[in-house]
Tab-separated table of C-alpha atoms in Angstrom:
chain	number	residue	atom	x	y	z
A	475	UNK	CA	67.862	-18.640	-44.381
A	476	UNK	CA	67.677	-21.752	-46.208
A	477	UNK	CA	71.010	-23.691	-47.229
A	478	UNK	CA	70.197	-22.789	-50.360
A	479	UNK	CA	70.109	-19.663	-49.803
A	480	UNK	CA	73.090	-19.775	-47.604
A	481	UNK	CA	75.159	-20.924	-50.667
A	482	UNK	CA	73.861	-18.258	-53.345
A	483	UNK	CA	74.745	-15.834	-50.893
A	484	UNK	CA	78.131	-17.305	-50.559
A	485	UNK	CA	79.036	-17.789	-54.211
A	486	UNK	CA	77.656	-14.516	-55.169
A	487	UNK	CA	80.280	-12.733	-52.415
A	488	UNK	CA	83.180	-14.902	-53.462
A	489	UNK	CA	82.340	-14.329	-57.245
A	490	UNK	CA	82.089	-10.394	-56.964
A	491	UNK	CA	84.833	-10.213	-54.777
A	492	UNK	CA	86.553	-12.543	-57.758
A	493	UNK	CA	84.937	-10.696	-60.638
A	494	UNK	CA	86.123	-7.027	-59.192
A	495	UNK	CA	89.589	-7.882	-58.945
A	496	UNK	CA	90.284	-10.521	-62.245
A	497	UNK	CA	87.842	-8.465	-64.555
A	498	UNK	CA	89.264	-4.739	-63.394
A	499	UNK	CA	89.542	-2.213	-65.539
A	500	UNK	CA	93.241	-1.870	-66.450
A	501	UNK	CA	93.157	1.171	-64.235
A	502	UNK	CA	92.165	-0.635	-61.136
A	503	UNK	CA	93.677	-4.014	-61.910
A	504	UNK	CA	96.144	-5.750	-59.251
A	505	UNK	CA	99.759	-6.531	-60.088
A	506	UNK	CA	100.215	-9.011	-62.930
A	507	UNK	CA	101.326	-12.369	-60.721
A	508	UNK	CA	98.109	-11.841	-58.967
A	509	UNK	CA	95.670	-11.841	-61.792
A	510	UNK	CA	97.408	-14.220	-63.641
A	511	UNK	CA	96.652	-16.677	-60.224
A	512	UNK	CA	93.275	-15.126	-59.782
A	513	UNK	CA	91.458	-15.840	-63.284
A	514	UNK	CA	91.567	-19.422	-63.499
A	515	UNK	CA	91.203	-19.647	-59.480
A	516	UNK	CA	87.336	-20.406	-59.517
A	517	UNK	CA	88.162	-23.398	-61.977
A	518	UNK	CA	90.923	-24.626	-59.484
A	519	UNK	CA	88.750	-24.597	-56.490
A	520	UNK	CA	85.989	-26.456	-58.511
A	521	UNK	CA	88.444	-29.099	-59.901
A	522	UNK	CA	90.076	-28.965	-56.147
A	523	UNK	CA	86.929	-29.804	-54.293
A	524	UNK	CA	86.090	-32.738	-57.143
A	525	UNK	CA	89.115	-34.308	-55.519
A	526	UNK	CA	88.012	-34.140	-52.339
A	527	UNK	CA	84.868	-35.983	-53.295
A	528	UNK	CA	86.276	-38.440	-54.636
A	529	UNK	CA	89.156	-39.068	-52.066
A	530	UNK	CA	86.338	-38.426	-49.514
A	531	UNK	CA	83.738	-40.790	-50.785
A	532	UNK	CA	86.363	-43.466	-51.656
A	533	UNK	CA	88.506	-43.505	-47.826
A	534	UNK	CA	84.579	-43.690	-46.654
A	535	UNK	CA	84.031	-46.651	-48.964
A	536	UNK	CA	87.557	-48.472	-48.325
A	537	UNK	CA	86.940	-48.122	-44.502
A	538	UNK	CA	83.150	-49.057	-44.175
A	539	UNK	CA	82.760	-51.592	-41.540
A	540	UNK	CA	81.698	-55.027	-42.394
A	541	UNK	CA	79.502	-56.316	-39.212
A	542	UNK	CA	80.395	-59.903	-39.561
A	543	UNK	CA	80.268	-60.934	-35.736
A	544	UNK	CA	76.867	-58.890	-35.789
A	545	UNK	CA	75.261	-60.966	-38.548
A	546	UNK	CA	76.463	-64.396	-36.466
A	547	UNK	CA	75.499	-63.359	-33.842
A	548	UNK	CA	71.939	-62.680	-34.733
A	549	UNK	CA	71.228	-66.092	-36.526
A	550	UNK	CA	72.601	-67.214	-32.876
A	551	UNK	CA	69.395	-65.053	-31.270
A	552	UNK	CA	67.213	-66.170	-34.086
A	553	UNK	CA	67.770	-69.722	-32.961
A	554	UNK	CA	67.419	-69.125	-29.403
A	555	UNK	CA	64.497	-66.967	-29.910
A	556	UNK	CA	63.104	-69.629	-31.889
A	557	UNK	CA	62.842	-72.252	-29.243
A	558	UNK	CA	62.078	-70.082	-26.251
A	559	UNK	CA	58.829	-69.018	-28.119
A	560	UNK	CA	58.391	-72.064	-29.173
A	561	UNK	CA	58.569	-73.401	-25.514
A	562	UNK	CA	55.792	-70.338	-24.733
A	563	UNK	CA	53.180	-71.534	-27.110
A	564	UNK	CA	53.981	-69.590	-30.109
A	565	UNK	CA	52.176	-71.105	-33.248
A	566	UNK	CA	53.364	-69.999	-36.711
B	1435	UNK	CA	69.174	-43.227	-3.067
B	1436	UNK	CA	69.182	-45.281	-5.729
B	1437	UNK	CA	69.258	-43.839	-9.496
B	1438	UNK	CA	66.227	-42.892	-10.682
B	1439	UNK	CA	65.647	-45.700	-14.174
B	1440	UNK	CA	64.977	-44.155	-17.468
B	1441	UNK	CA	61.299	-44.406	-17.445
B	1442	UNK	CA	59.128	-46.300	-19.775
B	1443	UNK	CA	60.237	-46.473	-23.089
B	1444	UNK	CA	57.802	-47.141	-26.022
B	1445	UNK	CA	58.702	-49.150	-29.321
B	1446	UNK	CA	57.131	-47.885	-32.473
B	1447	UNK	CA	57.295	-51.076	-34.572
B	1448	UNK	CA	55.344	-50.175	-37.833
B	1449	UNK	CA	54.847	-53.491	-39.795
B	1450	UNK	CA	53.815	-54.957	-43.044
B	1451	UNK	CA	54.261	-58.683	-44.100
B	1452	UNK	CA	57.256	-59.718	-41.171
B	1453	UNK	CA	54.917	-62.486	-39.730
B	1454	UNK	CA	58.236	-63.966	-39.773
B	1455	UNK	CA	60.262	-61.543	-38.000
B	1456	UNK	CA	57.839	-59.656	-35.633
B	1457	UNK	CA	58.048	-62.481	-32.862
B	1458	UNK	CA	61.785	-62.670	-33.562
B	1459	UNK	CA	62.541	-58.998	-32.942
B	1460	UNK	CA	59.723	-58.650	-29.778
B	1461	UNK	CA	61.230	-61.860	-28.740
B	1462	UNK	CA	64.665	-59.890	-28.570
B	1463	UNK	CA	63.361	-56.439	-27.514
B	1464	UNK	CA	61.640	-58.192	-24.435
B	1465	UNK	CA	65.164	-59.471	-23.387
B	1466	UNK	CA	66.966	-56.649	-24.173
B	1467	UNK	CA	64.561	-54.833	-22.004
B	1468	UNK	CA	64.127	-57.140	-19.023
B	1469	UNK	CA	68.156	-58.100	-19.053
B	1470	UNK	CA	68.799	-54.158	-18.096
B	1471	UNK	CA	65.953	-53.453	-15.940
B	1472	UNK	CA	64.095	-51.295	-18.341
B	1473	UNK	CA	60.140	-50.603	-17.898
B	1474	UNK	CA	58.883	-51.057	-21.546
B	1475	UNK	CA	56.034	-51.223	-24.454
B	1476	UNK	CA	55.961	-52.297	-27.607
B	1477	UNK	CA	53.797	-50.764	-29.863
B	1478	UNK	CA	53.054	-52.317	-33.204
B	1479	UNK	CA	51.175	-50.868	-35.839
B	1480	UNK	CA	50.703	-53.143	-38.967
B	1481	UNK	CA	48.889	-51.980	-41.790
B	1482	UNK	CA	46.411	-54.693	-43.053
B	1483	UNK	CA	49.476	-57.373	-43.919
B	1484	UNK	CA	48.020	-59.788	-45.813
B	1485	UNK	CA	50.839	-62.864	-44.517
B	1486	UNK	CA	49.037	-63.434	-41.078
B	1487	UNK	CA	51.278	-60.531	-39.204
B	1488	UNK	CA	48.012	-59.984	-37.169
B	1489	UNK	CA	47.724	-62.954	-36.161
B	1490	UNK	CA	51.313	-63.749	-34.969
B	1491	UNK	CA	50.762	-60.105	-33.025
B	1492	UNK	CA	48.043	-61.647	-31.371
B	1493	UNK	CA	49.596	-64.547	-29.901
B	1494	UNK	CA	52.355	-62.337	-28.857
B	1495	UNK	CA	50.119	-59.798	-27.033
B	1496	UNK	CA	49.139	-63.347	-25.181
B	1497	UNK	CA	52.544	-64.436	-24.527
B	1498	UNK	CA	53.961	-60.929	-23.057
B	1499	UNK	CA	50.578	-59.270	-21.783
B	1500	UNK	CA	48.327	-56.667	-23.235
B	1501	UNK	CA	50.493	-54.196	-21.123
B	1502	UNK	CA	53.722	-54.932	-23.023
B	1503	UNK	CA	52.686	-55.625	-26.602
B	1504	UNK	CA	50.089	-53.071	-27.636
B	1505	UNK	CA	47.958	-53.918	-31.089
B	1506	UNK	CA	47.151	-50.740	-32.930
B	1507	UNK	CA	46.656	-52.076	-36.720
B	1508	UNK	CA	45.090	-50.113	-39.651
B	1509	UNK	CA	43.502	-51.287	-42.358
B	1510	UNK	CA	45.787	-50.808	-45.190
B	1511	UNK	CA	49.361	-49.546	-45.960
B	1512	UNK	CA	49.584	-46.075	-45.316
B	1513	UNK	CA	53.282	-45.274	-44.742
B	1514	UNK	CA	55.398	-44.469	-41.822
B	1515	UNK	CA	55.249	-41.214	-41.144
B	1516	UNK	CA	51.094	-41.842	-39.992
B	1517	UNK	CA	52.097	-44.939	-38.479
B	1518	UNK	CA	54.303	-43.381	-36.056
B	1519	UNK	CA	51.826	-40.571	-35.872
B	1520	UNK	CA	49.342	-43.255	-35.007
B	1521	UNK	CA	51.187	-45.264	-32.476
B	1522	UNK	CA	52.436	-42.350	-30.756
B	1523	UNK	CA	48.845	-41.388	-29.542
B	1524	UNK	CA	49.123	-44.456	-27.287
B	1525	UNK	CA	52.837	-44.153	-26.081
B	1526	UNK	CA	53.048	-43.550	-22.152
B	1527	UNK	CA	56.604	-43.716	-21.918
B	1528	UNK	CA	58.879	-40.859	-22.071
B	1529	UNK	CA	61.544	-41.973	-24.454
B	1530	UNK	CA	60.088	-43.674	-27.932
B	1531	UNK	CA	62.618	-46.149	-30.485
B	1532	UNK	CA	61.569	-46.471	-33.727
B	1533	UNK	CA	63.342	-48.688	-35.472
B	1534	UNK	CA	62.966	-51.851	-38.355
B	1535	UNK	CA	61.330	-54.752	-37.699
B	1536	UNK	CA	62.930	-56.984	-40.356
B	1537	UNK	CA	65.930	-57.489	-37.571
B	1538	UNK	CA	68.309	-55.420	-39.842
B	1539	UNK	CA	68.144	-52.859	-36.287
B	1540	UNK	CA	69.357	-55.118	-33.326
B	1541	UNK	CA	67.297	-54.192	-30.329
B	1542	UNK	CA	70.775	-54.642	-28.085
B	1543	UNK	CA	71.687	-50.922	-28.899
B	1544	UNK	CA	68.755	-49.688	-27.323
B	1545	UNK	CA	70.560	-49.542	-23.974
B	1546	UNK	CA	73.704	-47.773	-25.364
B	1547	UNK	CA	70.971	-45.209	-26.773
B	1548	UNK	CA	69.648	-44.940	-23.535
B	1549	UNK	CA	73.059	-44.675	-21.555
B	1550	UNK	CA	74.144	-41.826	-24.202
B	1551	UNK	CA	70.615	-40.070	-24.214
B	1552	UNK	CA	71.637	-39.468	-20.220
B	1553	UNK	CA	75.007	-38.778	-20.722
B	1554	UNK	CA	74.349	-35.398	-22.886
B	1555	UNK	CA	70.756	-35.340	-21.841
B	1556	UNK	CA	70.237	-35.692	-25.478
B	1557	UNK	CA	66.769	-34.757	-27.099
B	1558	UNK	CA	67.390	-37.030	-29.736
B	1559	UNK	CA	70.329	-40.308	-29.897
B	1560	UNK	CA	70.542	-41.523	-33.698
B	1561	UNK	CA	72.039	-44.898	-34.759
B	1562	UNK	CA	74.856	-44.646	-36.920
B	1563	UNK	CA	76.523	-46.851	-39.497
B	1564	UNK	CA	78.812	-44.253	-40.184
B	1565	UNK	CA	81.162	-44.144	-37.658
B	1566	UNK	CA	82.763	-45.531	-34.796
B	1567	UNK	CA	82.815	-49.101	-35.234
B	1568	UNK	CA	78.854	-49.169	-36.968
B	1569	UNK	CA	78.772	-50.771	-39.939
B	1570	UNK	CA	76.937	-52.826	-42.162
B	1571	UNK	CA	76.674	-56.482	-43.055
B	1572	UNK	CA	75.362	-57.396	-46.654
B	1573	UNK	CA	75.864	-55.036	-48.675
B	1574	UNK	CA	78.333	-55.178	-51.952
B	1575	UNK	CA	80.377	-52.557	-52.905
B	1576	UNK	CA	78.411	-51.219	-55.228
B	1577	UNK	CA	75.475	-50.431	-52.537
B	1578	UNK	CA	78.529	-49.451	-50.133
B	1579	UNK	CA	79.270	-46.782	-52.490
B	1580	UNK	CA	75.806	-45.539	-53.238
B	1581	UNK	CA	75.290	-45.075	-49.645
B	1582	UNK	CA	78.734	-43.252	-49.140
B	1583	UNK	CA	78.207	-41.068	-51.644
B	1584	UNK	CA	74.526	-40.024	-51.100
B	1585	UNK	CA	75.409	-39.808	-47.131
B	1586	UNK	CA	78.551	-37.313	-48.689
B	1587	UNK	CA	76.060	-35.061	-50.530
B	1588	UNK	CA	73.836	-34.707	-47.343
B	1589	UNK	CA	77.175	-33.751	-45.213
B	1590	UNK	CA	77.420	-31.380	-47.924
B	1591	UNK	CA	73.976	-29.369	-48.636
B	1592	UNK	CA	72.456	-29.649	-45.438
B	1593	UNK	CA	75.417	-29.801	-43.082
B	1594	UNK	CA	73.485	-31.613	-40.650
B	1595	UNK	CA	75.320	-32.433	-37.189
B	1596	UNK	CA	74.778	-35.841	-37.777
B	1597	UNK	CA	76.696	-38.315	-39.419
B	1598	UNK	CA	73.861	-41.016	-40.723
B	1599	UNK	CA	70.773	-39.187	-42.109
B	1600	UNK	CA	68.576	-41.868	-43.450
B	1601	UNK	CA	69.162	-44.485	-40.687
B	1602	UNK	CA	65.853	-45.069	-38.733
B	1603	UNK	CA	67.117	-46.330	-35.648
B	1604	UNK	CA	66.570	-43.708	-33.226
B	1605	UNK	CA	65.413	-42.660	-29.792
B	1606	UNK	CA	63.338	-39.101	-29.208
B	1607	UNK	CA	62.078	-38.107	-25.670
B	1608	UNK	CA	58.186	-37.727	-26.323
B	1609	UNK	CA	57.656	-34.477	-26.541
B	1610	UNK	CA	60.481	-33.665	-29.358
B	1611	UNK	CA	59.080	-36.781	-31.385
B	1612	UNK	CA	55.488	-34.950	-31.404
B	1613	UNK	CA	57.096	-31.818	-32.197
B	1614	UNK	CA	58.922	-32.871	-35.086
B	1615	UNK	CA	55.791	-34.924	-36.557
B	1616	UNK	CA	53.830	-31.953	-36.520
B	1617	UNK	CA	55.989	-30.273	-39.043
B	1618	UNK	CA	57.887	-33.235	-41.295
B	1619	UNK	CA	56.548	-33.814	-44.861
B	1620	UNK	CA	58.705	-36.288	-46.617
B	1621	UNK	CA	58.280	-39.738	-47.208
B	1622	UNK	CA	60.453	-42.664	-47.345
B	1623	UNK	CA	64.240	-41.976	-46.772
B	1624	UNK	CA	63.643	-38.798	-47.142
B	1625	UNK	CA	61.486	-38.566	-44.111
B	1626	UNK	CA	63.920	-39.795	-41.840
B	1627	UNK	CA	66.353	-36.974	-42.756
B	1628	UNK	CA	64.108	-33.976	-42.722
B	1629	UNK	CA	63.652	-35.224	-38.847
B	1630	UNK	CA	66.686	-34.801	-38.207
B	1631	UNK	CA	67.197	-31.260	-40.175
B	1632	UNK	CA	64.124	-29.610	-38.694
B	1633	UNK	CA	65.138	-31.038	-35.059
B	1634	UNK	CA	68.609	-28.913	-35.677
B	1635	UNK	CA	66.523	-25.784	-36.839
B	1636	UNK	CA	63.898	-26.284	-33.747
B	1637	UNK	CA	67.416	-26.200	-31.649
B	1638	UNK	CA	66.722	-29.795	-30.353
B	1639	UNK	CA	70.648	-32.047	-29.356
B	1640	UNK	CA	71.415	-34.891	-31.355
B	1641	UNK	CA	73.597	-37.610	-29.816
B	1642	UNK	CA	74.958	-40.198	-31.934
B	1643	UNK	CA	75.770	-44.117	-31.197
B	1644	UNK	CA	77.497	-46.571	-33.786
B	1645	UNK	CA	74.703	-49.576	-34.554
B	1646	UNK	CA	75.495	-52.608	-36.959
B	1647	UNK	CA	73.021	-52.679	-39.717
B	1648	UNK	CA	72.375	-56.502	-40.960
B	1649	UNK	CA	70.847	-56.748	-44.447
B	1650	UNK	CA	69.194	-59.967	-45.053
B	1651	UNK	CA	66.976	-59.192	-47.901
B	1652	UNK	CA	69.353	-56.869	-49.764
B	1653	UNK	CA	69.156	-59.652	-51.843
B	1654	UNK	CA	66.239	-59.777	-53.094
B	1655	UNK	CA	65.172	-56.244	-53.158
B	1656	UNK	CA	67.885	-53.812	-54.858
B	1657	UNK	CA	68.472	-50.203	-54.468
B	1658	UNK	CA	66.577	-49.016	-57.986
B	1659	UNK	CA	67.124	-46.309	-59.820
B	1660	UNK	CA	63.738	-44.997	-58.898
B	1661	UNK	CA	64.729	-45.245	-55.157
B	1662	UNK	CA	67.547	-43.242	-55.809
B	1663	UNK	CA	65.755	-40.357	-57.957
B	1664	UNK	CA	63.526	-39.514	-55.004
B	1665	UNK	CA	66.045	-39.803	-52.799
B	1666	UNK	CA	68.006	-36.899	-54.795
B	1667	UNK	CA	64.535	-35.182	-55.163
B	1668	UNK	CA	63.889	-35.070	-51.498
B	1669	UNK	CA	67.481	-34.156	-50.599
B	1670	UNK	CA	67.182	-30.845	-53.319
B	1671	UNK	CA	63.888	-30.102	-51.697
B	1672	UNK	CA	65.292	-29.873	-48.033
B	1673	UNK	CA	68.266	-28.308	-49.587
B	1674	UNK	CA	65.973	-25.672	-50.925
B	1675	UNK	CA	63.190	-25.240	-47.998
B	1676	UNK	CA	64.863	-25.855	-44.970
């Protein structure tokens, strides 16, 4: 199964299982507290996840390393490196 | 008895105009190698650069021996996935790098990937800037952020057991890197990821080690909006197929 096809699967479950109990008949429908919680639940979840993203993405951002000592330390090997091939005969 | 080394390993070094950095970075790979004992080769497969990369490769196949720096050009740019597809048909060693040759990959990790690859008796050891202490050096915030939030939307479709997707600072054993070539489409960034995906679906282990990633030409050659439509192209695709 593709993850595609992974996540149609999944949303159509969730959103039957949603649609049969918010959209009931009023002979099958659950108590009152419940549907009023349930209807506006797939909304909630969207908006919900939206903030994860973002608070996600931006603790990602805020806490990406910055390899200073990497970068100095290269121009040091670039300068040794230089020489050495220098010292071996190499002709740019 | 004494441990058993790790066997040859073989560079892939795919190039194109870095007459400037190719004898920096076999300059560095030679020491990384020879400081820890390691039996190596360095493959390098440019692709017609018109800068004089050729000839800097030759005087480096001089300088380390026709045994340690193997020249495998091609006559014009054909693009990565067929260079390592090329260069891999004259790999003897058991474990194959690829990484950049523009010194952005430090050849200094290649141990770590080596001492991790035994540790889990990985199939595959990526470099990450993702986590741990990898990182990057040279980007702004605004590139920071693109790659964030494109690396977030991989976690998300494709779930993939690995924390940097489109880094190309790896190590395969052989065999899985000819496996994976065999069946890998993509090109460009995108390449890099479906390896990874389609080595999770074959059922192939993934072992991860933080790398610092130094941008020097970031510079001069922005992330365009081009770059980033067929990156989200490719990612829907895998999304989709795989």
């Amino acid at each position: 199964m593709t993850k595609l096809e992974q996540w149609l699967c999944g949303l159509a479950l969730l959103g039957s299982a949603w649609a049969a109990l918010a959209l009931a008949p009023p002979g099958l429908q659950p108590p009152a507290p419940l549907r009023q919680a349930l209807l506006p639940l797939p909304l909630y979840l969207l908006v919900a996840f939206g903030c994860y993203s973002l608070a996600t993405v931006g603790y990602r951002l805020a806490t990406f390393n910055d390899c200073e000592e990497a970068a100095a330390e290269l121009q040091e090997h670039i300068r040794a490196a230089r020489a050495d091939l220098r010292r071996r005969g190499l002709r740019l | 008895m004494a441990a058993r080394g790790p066997g040859r390993v073989s560079v892939l070094l795919p190039t194109y105009n870095e007459r400037d950095n190719l004898p920096l970075v076999v300059w560095l790979l030679a020491r990384t190698f020879s400081d820890s004992g390691i039996d190596f080769e360095i493959i390098i497969i440019d692709d017609g650069s018109p800068d004089g990369t050729q000839e800097v490769a030759q005087q480096l196949e001089k300088i380390y021996g026709s045994d340690k720096i193997l020249l495998r050009p091609r006559a014009k740019k054909l693009g990565l996935g067929t260079a390592y597809i090329h260069g891999m048909k004259y790999a003897t060693g058991n474990f194959i790098v690829i990484m950049d040759a523009d010194l952005s990959h430090h050849p200094k990790f290649i141990p770590e990937f080596l001492r991790k690859q035994k540790e889990g008796n990985f199939d595959i050891v990526s470099g990450t800037r993702y986590k741990g202490n990898g990182g990057v050096y040279g980007w702004d915030l605004k590139r920071k952020l693109i790659s964030r939030g494109a690396n977030f939307l991989t976690q998300v479709l494709l779930r993939p057991g690995a924390s940097d997707l489109t880094g190309s600072f790896r190590l395969y054993r052989k065999e899985v890197l000819q496996k994976l070539m065999e069946q890998c489409v993509s090109k460009g960034y995108v390449f890099q990821m479906e390896m990874i995906v389609r080595a999770r679906q074959l059922g192939f282990t993934i072992g991860e080690v933080p790398i610092s990633f130094v941008d020097r030409v970031y510079g001069e050659s922005k992330l365009g909006g081009n770059e980033i439509v067929s990156f989200l192209k490719g990612l829907l695709t895998l999304f989709a197929t795989t």
